[in-house]
Amino acid sequence: MSELPESAPSESELSESPVTFPPPFLWGAATSAYQIEGAVREDGRTPSIWDTFSHTPGRTAGGETGDVAVDHYHRYREDVALMAELGLNAYRFSVSWPRVQPTGRGPAVQAGLDFYRRLVDELLGAGIKPVVTLYHWDLPQELEDAGGWPERDTAYRFAEYARMVGDALGDRVEGWITLNEPWCSAFLGYASGVHAPGRTDAVASLRAAHHLNLAHGLGTSALRSAMPARNTVAVSLNSAVVRPLSQDPADLAAARRIDDLANGVFHGPMLSGAYPKTLLSATAPLTDWGHVRDGDLAAIRQPLDALGLNYYTPALVSAAPSDATGPRADGHGSAEHSPWPGADDVAFHQTPGERTEMGWTIDPTGLHELLMRYTREAPGLPLYITENGAAFDDKPDADGRVHDPERIAYLHAHLSAVRRALTDGADVRGYYLWSLLDNFEWAYGYGKRFGAVYVDYATQERTPKSSARWYAQTARTGALPPVERT
Ligand code: IFM
């Protein structure tokens, strides 16, 4: 949690100084299975909670689903060729749990594993380092039917799945990530209900958070026992940069509360083996945390090889006056069903500045702040930005080219912030742009385009945007090309 916002780098700082990155540095892009693969009923795959959720009327914009998505399951060769053309040296993708272990129990389906073997071999052949995320939100529906993440058994099922995938791909994939953004799984999935499985039960969301932590710990051990020792294991957290509206003690306490619910609830047990005391006391009216059993915290705190950080925008919070009538949620839920259990008296404010199509304020200082925080709080742990990017209203011009100067400016500003963090002592080893391709943006459907590569959803034609060319030059030279001024 920060006490004061940092000052933004000046315009000239952003555009004039040559910004270079010392090699080796991973220049990657990230995706996730349900957002790109499609082929949801092929080769034995069974429904995940996102299949069920997206097929439930009213859950996603326009009722859109990931049934076809960008058809990556069939077009992965073309997509790897695109990555090679863009000079990427790393690619972070997720494995669809219900594709490799339908129903979340029992033996692996070879056809599912074979797809990922083929993808990995294609990447290695193109000189691109594959990095596997095991869980990017697509829980097999049968596990949700058995109680989902609020139930302890789901963590054990995850460990079994992790061992299975580690066994199958550990000989060729060195980089592993257990969970992507467990905050979204726990609090958007079970508290605000804007993500699958769409439940609105604050107590269940806190149980889910603990079982996701346990899954991370047990999954890390399972991976280590299944794979060669040279392989690395990390987790990707969407750690929030939480700023208080003022230095008033009530606002500072509100920021502490949100920081605990966004960050401490995961990095506390994962990195230090304990939940923050302030989290336990703030949530005491909801739960006594009796679901945390002896030995869980030791199981969760596994030595990690790196920490993945996903950054988009900071949060600005204050104590809400007790007579406040406006919405107190943060855009990820409603005042009635907030994703912040036990923090109904915290108000979220719009941070100043330009915004992306998601309505998220563009603030690269938050990325620098985040990197410096973990440099202080997790000394010695290499850091990766495992997601960063922006949605804009990209459209092809009359010649079919997609010009996206806003995204180039966004990337330049955020990569400059990364460079400043390196200079200030952060051990940042790589950056993964979210996302390689336009894709299914969860409850927003296909309306929000995050890709460096434009996808025409009617034809599945891929067109690299001008930001893709800019990023390719960055990846090839290790230096940021100047920002276009249009
Ligand atoms: O698309 C998502 C991704 O799946 C997880 N992190 C944030 C991205 C943009 O919302």
Coordinates of C-alpha atoms and ligand atoms in Angstrom, one line a residue:
M1 CA 0.0 0.0 0.0
S2 CA 1.4 3.4 -0.8
E3 CA 1.0 6.5 1.3
L4 CA 1.3 9.0 -1.5
P5 CA 0.9 8.8 -5.3
E6 CA 4.3 9.1 -7.1
S7 CA 4.7 11.9 -9.5
A8 CA 4.3 10.9 -13.1
P9 CA 7.4 10.9 -15.4
S10 CA 7.3 14.0 -17.6
E11 CA 6.4 13.9 -21.3
S12 CA 9.9 14.6 -22.3
E13 CA 11.2 11.8 -20.0
L14 CA 8.8 9.5 -21.8
S15 CA 9.6 10.3 -25.3
E16 CA 13.2 11.7 -25.5
S17 CA 15.6 9.6 -23.4
P18 CA 16.6 6.3 -25.1
V19 CA 15.2 3.6 -22.9
T20 CA 17.2 0.4 -23.1
F21 CA 16.9 -3.0 -21.3
P22 CA 19.9 -5.0 -20.3
P23 CA 19.8 -8.5 -21.8
P24 CA 18.8 -11.2 -21.1
F25 CA 15.2 -9.9 -20.8
L26 CA 12.1 -11.8 -21.8
W27 CA 9.9 -10.0 -24.2
G28 CA 6.7 -12.0 -24.3
A29 CA 2.9 -11.9 -24.8
A30 CA 0.3 -13.7 -22.7
T31 CA -3.0 -15.4 -23.4
S32 CA -5.3 -17.8 -21.6
A33 CA -7.1 -21.0 -22.8
Y34 CA -10.7 -20.1 -22.6
Q35 CA -10.1 -16.6 -24.1
I36 CA -8.5 -17.9 -27.3
E37 CA -8.8 -21.6 -27.9
G38 CA -12.4 -22.3 -28.9
A39 CA -13.0 -26.0 -29.7
V40 CA -14.8 -26.4 -26.4
R41 CA -16.4 -29.7 -27.4
E42 CA -13.5 -31.3 -29.1
D43 CA -11.2 -34.2 -28.2
G44 CA -13.0 -35.0 -24.9
R45 CA -13.0 -31.5 -23.4
T46 CA -15.8 -31.1 -20.9
P47 CA -17.4 -27.8 -19.7
S48 CA -15.7 -25.5 -17.3
I49 CA -17.4 -22.9 -15.1
W50 CA -16.8 -20.4 -17.9
D51 CA -18.7 -22.5 -20.4
T52 CA -21.7 -22.7 -18.0
F53 CA -21.5 -19.0 -17.0
S54 CA -21.2 -17.6 -20.6
H55 CA -24.1 -19.8 -21.7
T56 CA -26.3 -18.5 -18.9
P57 CA -28.4 -15.6 -20.2
G58 CA -27.4 -12.2 -19.0
R59 CA -24.0 -13.1 -17.8
T60 CA -21.8 -11.8 -20.6
A61 CA -22.2 -8.9 -23.0
G62 CA -24.4 -9.9 -25.9
G63 CA -24.5 -13.5 -24.5
E64 CA -21.0 -14.1 -26.1
T65 CA -19.1 -17.2 -25.2
G66 CA -15.7 -18.7 -25.8
D67 CA -17.1 -21.5 -27.9
V68 CA -15.0 -20.4 -30.9
A69 CA -13.0 -17.6 -29.4
V70 CA -10.1 -17.0 -31.9
D71 CA -9.9 -20.6 -32.8
H72 CA -6.4 -20.9 -31.5
Y73 CA -6.9 -24.7 -31.0
H74 CA -6.8 -25.1 -34.8
R75 CA -4.7 -22.1 -35.7
Y76 CA -1.9 -22.4 -33.1
R77 CA 0.8 -22.9 -35.8
E78 CA -0.2 -19.6 -37.5
D79 CA -0.2 -17.9 -34.1
V80 CA 3.3 -19.2 -33.2
A81 CA 4.5 -18.0 -36.7
L82 CA 3.1 -14.6 -35.8
M83 CA 4.9 -14.5 -32.5
A84 CA 8.1 -15.4 -34.3
E85 CA 7.5 -12.6 -36.8
L86 CA 7.0 -10.2 -33.9
G87 CA 10.4 -11.3 -32.4
L88 CA 8.9 -12.5 -29.1
N89 CA 11.3 -14.7 -27.1
A90 CA 8.6 -15.9 -24.6
Y91 CA 4.9 -16.9 -24.6
R92 CA 2.8 -17.3 -21.6
F93 CA -0.4 -19.4 -22.2
S94 CA -2.7 -21.4 -19.9
V95 CA -3.7 -25.1 -20.0
S96 CA -7.4 -25.7 -20.0
W97 CA -8.0 -28.0 -17.1
P98 CA -11.2 -29.6 -18.5
R99 CA -9.3 -30.3 -21.8
V100 CA -6.6 -32.4 -20.1
Q101 CA -8.6 -33.8 -17.2
P102 CA -12.3 -33.7 -18.0
T103 CA -14.4 -33.4 -14.9
G104 CA -11.4 -32.5 -12.8
R105 CA -10.8 -36.1 -11.6
G106 CA -9.3 -39.3 -12.9
P107 CA -6.8 -40.0 -15.7
A108 CA -5.5 -37.5 -18.2
V109 CA -6.9 -37.3 -21.7
Q110 CA -4.0 -37.8 -24.1
A111 CA -5.6 -35.8 -26.9
G112 CA -5.7 -32.7 -24.7
L113 CA -2.1 -33.1 -23.5
D114 CA -1.1 -33.7 -27.1
F115 CA -2.4 -30.4 -28.1
Y116 CA -0.2 -28.6 -25.6
R117 CA 2.8 -30.8 -26.6
R118 CA 2.4 -29.8 -30.2
L119 CA 2.0 -26.1 -29.2
V120 CA 5.1 -26.3 -27.0
D121 CA 7.1 -28.0 -29.7
E122 CA 6.1 -25.4 -32.2
L123 CA 7.2 -22.7 -29.8
L124 CA 10.5 -24.3 -29.1
G125 CA 11.1 -24.8 -32.8
A126 CA 10.6 -21.0 -33.3
G127 CA 13.0 -20.2 -30.4
I128 CA 10.2 -19.0 -28.1
K129 CA 10.3 -19.9 -24.4
P130 CA 6.9 -21.5 -23.4
V131 CA 5.6 -20.5 -20.0
V132 CA 2.6 -22.5 -18.7
T133 CA -0.1 -21.2 -16.4
L134 CA -2.0 -24.1 -14.9
Y135 CA -5.1 -22.2 -13.8
H136 CA -6.5 -19.2 -15.6
W137 CA -10.1 -19.5 -14.2
D138 CA -11.5 -22.5 -16.1
L139 CA -12.4 -24.8 -13.3
P140 CA -14.1 -28.0 -14.5
Q141 CA -17.8 -27.6 -14.0
E142 CA -18.0 -30.9 -12.1
L143 CA -15.7 -29.6 -9.4
E144 CA -17.9 -26.5 -9.1
D145 CA -20.9 -28.8 -8.7
A146 CA -19.0 -30.5 -5.9
G147 CA -18.6 -27.1 -4.2
G148 CA -15.9 -25.3 -6.2
W149 CA -13.1 -23.3 -4.6
P150 CA -14.9 -22.8 -1.3
E151 CA -14.4 -26.5 -0.7
R152 CA -11.0 -27.8 0.4
D153 CA -11.1 -30.8 -1.9
T154 CA -10.7 -28.5 -4.9
A155 CA -7.1 -27.7 -3.8
Y156 CA -6.3 -31.4 -3.7
R157 CA -7.8 -31.9 -7.2
F158 CA -5.7 -29.0 -8.4
A159 CA -2.5 -30.6 -7.0
E160 CA -3.4 -33.8 -8.9
Y161 CA -3.9 -31.9 -12.1
A162 CA -0.7 -30.0 -11.6
R163 CA 1.3 -33.2 -11.2
M164 CA -0.3 -34.6 -14.3
V165 CA 0.5 -31.6 -16.5
G166 CA 4.0 -31.3 -14.9
D167 CA 4.6 -35.0 -15.8
A168 CA 3.5 -34.5 -19.4
L169 CA 5.2 -31.2 -20.2
G170 CA 7.9 -30.8 -17.6
D171 CA 10.5 -32.3 -20.0
R172 CA 10.0 -29.4 -22.4
V173 CA 8.6 -26.5 -20.5
E174 CA 10.9 -24.8 -18.0
G175 CA 8.6 -21.9 -16.8
W176 CA 5.5 -22.7 -14.7
I177 CA 2.9 -20.5 -13.1
T178 CA 0.4 -22.2 -10.7
L179 CA -2.5 -19.6 -10.6
N180 CA -3.4 -16.5 -12.5
E181 CA -4.9 -13.7 -10.4
P182 CA -6.5 -15.8 -7.6
W183 CA -8.2 -12.5 -6.5
C184 CA -10.4 -12.7 -9.5
S185 CA -11.2 -16.4 -9.0
A186 CA -12.1 -15.9 -5.3
F187 CA -13.8 -12.5 -5.2
L188 CA -15.2 -11.9 -8.7
G189 CA -16.2 -15.5 -8.9
Y190 CA -17.8 -16.0 -5.4
A191 CA -18.4 -12.5 -3.9
S192 CA -19.5 -10.1 -6.6
G193 CA -20.4 -12.8 -9.0
V194 CA -19.4 -11.0 -12.2
H195 CA -17.2 -13.9 -13.1
A196 CA -17.9 -17.6 -13.2
P197 CA -19.3 -19.3 -11.3
G198 CA -21.3 -16.2 -10.5
R199 CA -21.9 -16.7 -6.8
T200 CA -22.5 -13.8 -4.4
D201 CA -21.5 -15.2 -1.0
A202 CA -18.8 -13.2 0.8
V203 CA -18.0 -16.0 3.3
A204 CA -17.6 -18.5 0.4
S205 CA -15.2 -16.1 -1.3
L206 CA -12.9 -16.0 1.7
R207 CA -12.9 -19.7 1.9
A208 CA -12.2 -19.8 -1.9
A209 CA -9.2 -17.5 -1.3
H210 CA -7.7 -19.9 1.2
H211 CA -8.3 -22.9 -0.9
L212 CA -6.7 -21.2 -3.9
N213 CA -3.7 -20.5 -1.7
L214 CA -3.6 -24.1 -0.6
A215 CA -3.9 -25.2 -4.3
H216 CA -0.9 -23.0 -5.1
G217 CA 1.1 -24.5 -2.3
L218 CA 0.2 -28.1 -3.0
G219 CA 0.4 -27.6 -6.7
T220 CA 3.9 -26.1 -6.4
S221 CA 5.0 -29.2 -4.4
A222 CA 3.4 -31.5 -7.0
L223 CA 5.1 -29.8 -9.9
R224 CA 8.5 -29.9 -8.2
S225 CA 8.1 -33.7 -7.6
A226 CA 7.0 -34.3 -11.2
M227 CA 9.5 -32.1 -13.0
P228 CA 13.3 -31.7 -13.5
A229 CA 14.9 -29.5 -10.9
R230 CA 15.9 -26.9 -13.4
N231 CA 12.3 -25.9 -14.0
T232 CA 10.9 -22.8 -12.3
V233 CA 7.6 -22.2 -10.5
A234 CA 5.9 -18.9 -9.8
V235 CA 2.4 -17.5 -9.3
S236 CA 0.8 -14.5 -11.1
L237 CA -0.9 -12.0 -8.8
N238 CA -2.9 -9.0 -9.8
S239 CA -1.5 -7.2 -6.8
A240 CA -3.3 -3.9 -6.5
V241 CA -1.6 -0.6 -6.1
V242 CA -3.9 0.9 -3.4
R243 CA -3.8 4.6 -2.7
P244 CA -5.6 6.5 0.0
L245 CA -7.5 9.6 -1.0
S246 CA -5.9 11.5 1.9
Q247 CA -3.6 11.0 4.8
D248 CA -6.7 11.1 7.1
P249 CA -6.4 8.0 9.4
A250 CA -9.8 6.8 8.3
D251 CA -8.7 6.9 4.6
L252 CA -5.4 5.2 5.5
A253 CA -7.3 2.5 7.3
A254 CA -9.6 2.0 4.3
A255 CA -6.5 1.6 2.1
R256 CA -5.1 -0.9 4.5
R257 CA -8.3 -2.9 4.4
I258 CA -8.3 -3.0 0.6
D259 CA -4.6 -3.8 0.4
D260 CA -5.2 -6.8 2.7
L261 CA -8.1 -8.1 0.6
A262 CA -6.3 -7.5 -2.7
N263 CA -2.7 -8.4 -1.8
G264 CA -2.0 -9.6 1.7
V265 CA -4.7 -12.4 1.5
F266 CA -2.5 -14.0 -1.1
H267 CA 1.1 -12.9 -0.7
G268 CA 0.8 -13.1 3.1
P269 CA 0.5 -16.9 3.1
M270 CA 2.4 -17.5 -0.1
L271 CA 5.5 -15.5 0.8
S272 CA 5.4 -15.2 4.6
G273 CA 3.3 -18.1 5.7
A274 CA 0.6 -15.9 7.5
Y275 CA -2.6 -14.0 6.8
P276 CA -2.3 -10.3 7.8
K277 CA -3.6 -9.8 11.3
T278 CA -5.5 -6.8 10.1
L279 CA -7.3 -9.0 7.5
L280 CA -8.3 -11.5 10.1
S281 CA -9.7 -8.8 12.4
A282 CA -11.5 -6.9 9.5
T283 CA -13.2 -10.1 8.3
A284 CA -14.0 -11.5 11.8
P285 CA -17.7 -10.6 11.5
L286 CA -17.8 -12.9 8.5
T287 CA -15.6 -15.8 9.3
D288 CA -13.3 -17.1 12.1
W289 CA -11.1 -18.6 9.4
G290 CA -11.7 -22.0 10.9
H291 CA -11.3 -23.5 7.5
V292 CA -7.5 -22.9 7.8
R293 CA -6.2 -26.2 9.2
D294 CA -3.0 -27.0 11.0
G295 CA -0.2 -27.3 8.5
D296 CA -2.0 -25.3 5.7
L297 CA 0.2 -22.2 6.0
A298 CA 3.4 -24.3 5.9
A299 CA 2.0 -26.1 2.8
I300 CA 1.2 -22.8 1.1
R301 CA 4.5 -21.1 1.8
Q302 CA 6.6 -22.9 -0.8
P303 CA 9.9 -21.5 -2.0
L304 CA 9.2 -19.8 -5.4
D305 CA 11.6 -19.1 -8.2
A306 CA 9.9 -15.9 -9.2
L307 CA 6.8 -13.7 -8.7
G308 CA 4.6 -12.7 -11.6
L309 CA 2.8 -9.4 -11.3
N310 CA -0.1 -8.3 -13.5
Y311 CA -0.7 -4.6 -13.6
Y312 CA -3.4 -2.5 -15.2
T313 CA -4.4 0.5 -13.0
P314 CA -4.2 1.7 -9.4
A315 CA -7.1 1.9 -6.9
L316 CA -7.9 5.1 -5.0
V317 CA -9.9 4.6 -1.9
S318 CA -11.3 6.4 1.2
A319 CA -13.5 5.7 4.1
A320 CA -17.1 6.1 3.0
P321 CA -19.2 8.5 5.1
S322 CA -21.7 6.4 6.9
D323 CA -24.6 8.3 5.2
A324 CA -23.1 7.8 1.7
T325 CA -25.7 6.8 -0.8
G326 CA -23.6 6.4 -4.0
P327 CA -22.2 3.1 -5.2
R328 CA -19.2 1.9 -3.1
A329 CA -18.0 -0.8 -5.3
D330 CA -15.1 -0.4 -7.7
G331 CA -16.6 -1.3 -11.1
H332 CA -16.0 -5.0 -10.4
G333 CA -19.4 -5.5 -8.8
S334 CA -22.2 -3.6 -7.3
A335 CA -22.8 -1.9 -4.0
E336 CA -25.0 -4.8 -3.1
H337 CA -22.5 -7.5 -4.1
S338 CA -19.0 -6.1 -3.7
P339 CA -15.9 -8.1 -4.4
W340 CA -14.4 -6.7 -1.1
P341 CA -15.9 -8.7 1.8
G342 CA -15.9 -6.8 5.1
A343 CA -15.1 -3.5 3.4
D344 CA -18.6 -2.1 2.7
D345 CA -17.5 1.1 4.4
V346 CA -14.8 1.7 1.8
A347 CA -15.4 4.0 -1.1
F348 CA -13.6 3.7 -4.4
H349 CA -12.8 6.8 -6.5
Q350 CA -12.0 7.3 -10.1
T351 CA -8.2 8.1 -10.4
P352 CA -7.5 11.1 -12.5
G353 CA -6.1 10.8 -16.0
E354 CA -6.8 9.3 -19.4
R355 CA -8.6 5.9 -19.5
T356 CA -8.6 2.8 -21.7
E357 CA -11.7 1.3 -23.2
M358 CA -12.2 -0.6 -19.9
G359 CA -12.5 2.7 -18.1
W360 CA -9.2 2.0 -16.4
T361 CA -7.0 5.0 -15.7
I362 CA -3.6 4.9 -17.5
D363 CA -1.0 5.3 -14.7
P364 CA 2.4 3.8 -15.3
T365 CA 3.7 5.1 -12.0
G366 CA 1.6 2.4 -10.4
L367 CA 3.7 -0.3 -12.1
H368 CA 6.9 1.2 -10.8
E369 CA 5.4 1.4 -7.4
L370 CA 4.3 -2.2 -7.5
L371 CA 7.8 -3.4 -8.6
M372 CA 9.5 -1.4 -5.9
R373 CA 7.1 -2.7 -3.3
Y374 CA 7.9 -6.4 -4.0
T375 CA 11.6 -5.5 -4.3
R376 CA 11.3 -4.4 -0.7
E377 CA 8.9 -7.0 0.6
A378 CA 10.2 -10.1 -1.3
P379 CA 13.9 -9.4 -1.5
G380 CA 15.8 -11.8 -3.7
L381 CA 12.7 -13.0 -5.7
P382 CA 13.0 -12.3 -9.4
L383 CA 10.0 -10.4 -10.8
Y384 CA 8.2 -10.7 -14.1
I385 CA 5.4 -8.5 -15.3
T386 CA 3.2 -11.4 -16.4
E387 CA 0.4 -9.1 -17.8
N388 CA 0.2 -5.5 -18.8
G389 CA -1.8 -3.9 -21.6
A390 CA -4.8 -2.0 -22.6
A391 CA -8.1 -2.2 -24.5
F392 CA -8.7 0.4 -27.1
D393 CA -11.4 0.8 -29.8
D394 CA -9.2 -0.5 -32.6
K395 CA -10.6 -0.6 -36.1
P396 CA -9.0 -1.4 -39.5
D397 CA -8.6 1.6 -41.9
A398 CA -9.6 1.5 -45.5
D399 CA -6.5 -0.4 -46.4
G400 CA -7.1 -3.0 -43.7
R401 CA -4.3 -1.7 -41.5
V402 CA -4.9 -1.2 -37.7
H403 CA -3.2 1.9 -36.4
D404 CA -3.2 2.1 -32.5
P405 CA -1.0 4.9 -31.3
E406 CA -2.7 4.9 -27.9
R407 CA -1.5 1.4 -27.3
I408 CA 2.1 2.4 -28.4
A409 CA 2.0 5.3 -26.0
Y410 CA 0.7 3.0 -23.2
L411 CA 3.4 0.4 -23.8
H412 CA 6.1 3.1 -24.0
A413 CA 5.0 4.6 -20.7
H414 CA 4.7 1.3 -18.9
L415 CA 8.0 -0.1 -20.2
S416 CA 9.7 3.2 -19.2
A417 CA 8.3 2.6 -15.7
V418 CA 9.7 -0.9 -15.7
R419 CA 13.1 0.5 -16.8
R420 CA 13.0 3.0 -13.9
A421 CA 12.3 0.2 -11.5
L422 CA 15.3 -1.7 -12.9
T423 CA 17.5 1.3 -12.4
D424 CA 16.1 1.6 -8.8
G425 CA 17.1 -1.9 -8.0
A426 CA 14.1 -4.1 -9.0
D427 CA 15.1 -7.5 -10.3
V428 CA 12.7 -7.5 -13.3
R429 CA 13.5 -10.3 -15.7
G430 CA 10.7 -10.0 -18.3
Y431 CA 7.5 -8.5 -19.6
Y432 CA 4.4 -10.2 -21.1
L433 CA 2.1 -8.0 -23.0
W434 CA -1.6 -8.7 -22.5
S435 CA -2.4 -9.8 -25.0
L436 CA -1.1 -11.4 -28.1
L437 CA -4.4 -11.4 -29.9
D438 CA -7.8 -9.7 -29.4
N439 CA -9.9 -12.3 -27.5
F440 CA -12.8 -13.1 -25.3
E441 CA -12.7 -10.5 -22.5
W442 CA -14.8 -12.5 -20.0
A443 CA -18.0 -10.8 -19.0
Y444 CA -17.3 -8.1 -21.6
G445 CA -17.4 -10.6 -24.5
Y446 CA -15.5 -9.6 -27.6
G447 CA -16.1 -5.9 -27.2
K448 CA -12.8 -5.0 -25.6
R449 CA -9.8 -5.5 -27.8
F450 CA -6.5 -6.0 -25.8
G451 CA -4.5 -7.6 -28.6
A452 CA -1.3 -6.5 -30.3
V453 CA -2.8 -8.5 -33.2
Y454 CA -6.3 -7.5 -34.5
V455 CA -8.7 -10.4 -35.0
D456 CA -11.6 -10.1 -37.5
Y457 CA -14.0 -12.4 -35.6
A458 CA -16.0 -13.1 -38.7
T459 CA -13.1 -14.5 -40.7
Q460 CA -10.5 -15.1 -37.9
E461 CA -8.0 -13.2 -40.0
R462 CA -5.1 -11.9 -37.9
T463 CA -3.6 -8.4 -38.6
P464 CA -0.7 -7.1 -36.5
K465 CA -1.6 -3.6 -35.2
S466 CA 1.0 -0.9 -35.4
S467 CA 1.7 -1.5 -31.7
A468 CA 2.7 -5.1 -32.6
R469 CA 5.3 -3.7 -35.0
W470 CA 6.5 -1.3 -32.3
Y471 CA 6.7 -4.1 -29.7
A472 CA 8.6 -6.3 -32.2
Q473 CA 11.2 -3.6 -32.7
T474 CA 11.5 -3.3 -28.9
A475 CA 11.9 -7.1 -28.5
R476 CA 14.5 -7.2 -31.2
T477 CA 16.6 -4.3 -30.0
G478 CA 16.0 -4.2 -26.3
A479 CA 15.3 -0.5 -26.6
L480 CA 12.1 1.4 -26.8
P481 CA 11.4 3.0 -30.2
P482 CA 10.1 6.6 -29.9
V483 CA 6.4 7.1 -29.4
E484 CA 4.5 8.2 -32.5
R485 CA 2.8 11.5 -32.1
T486 CA -0.4 11.6 -34.2
Ligands
IFM1 O1 -8.3 -10.6 -19.9 C1 -7.8 -10.5 -18.6 C2 -7.0 -11.7 -18.2 O2 -7.6 -12.9 -18.4 C3 -6.6 -11.6 -16.8 N1 -6.0 -10.3 -16.5 C4 -6.7 -9.1 -16.9 C5 -7.0 -9.2 -18.4 C6 -7.7 -7.9 -18.9 O3 -8.9 -7.8 -18.1

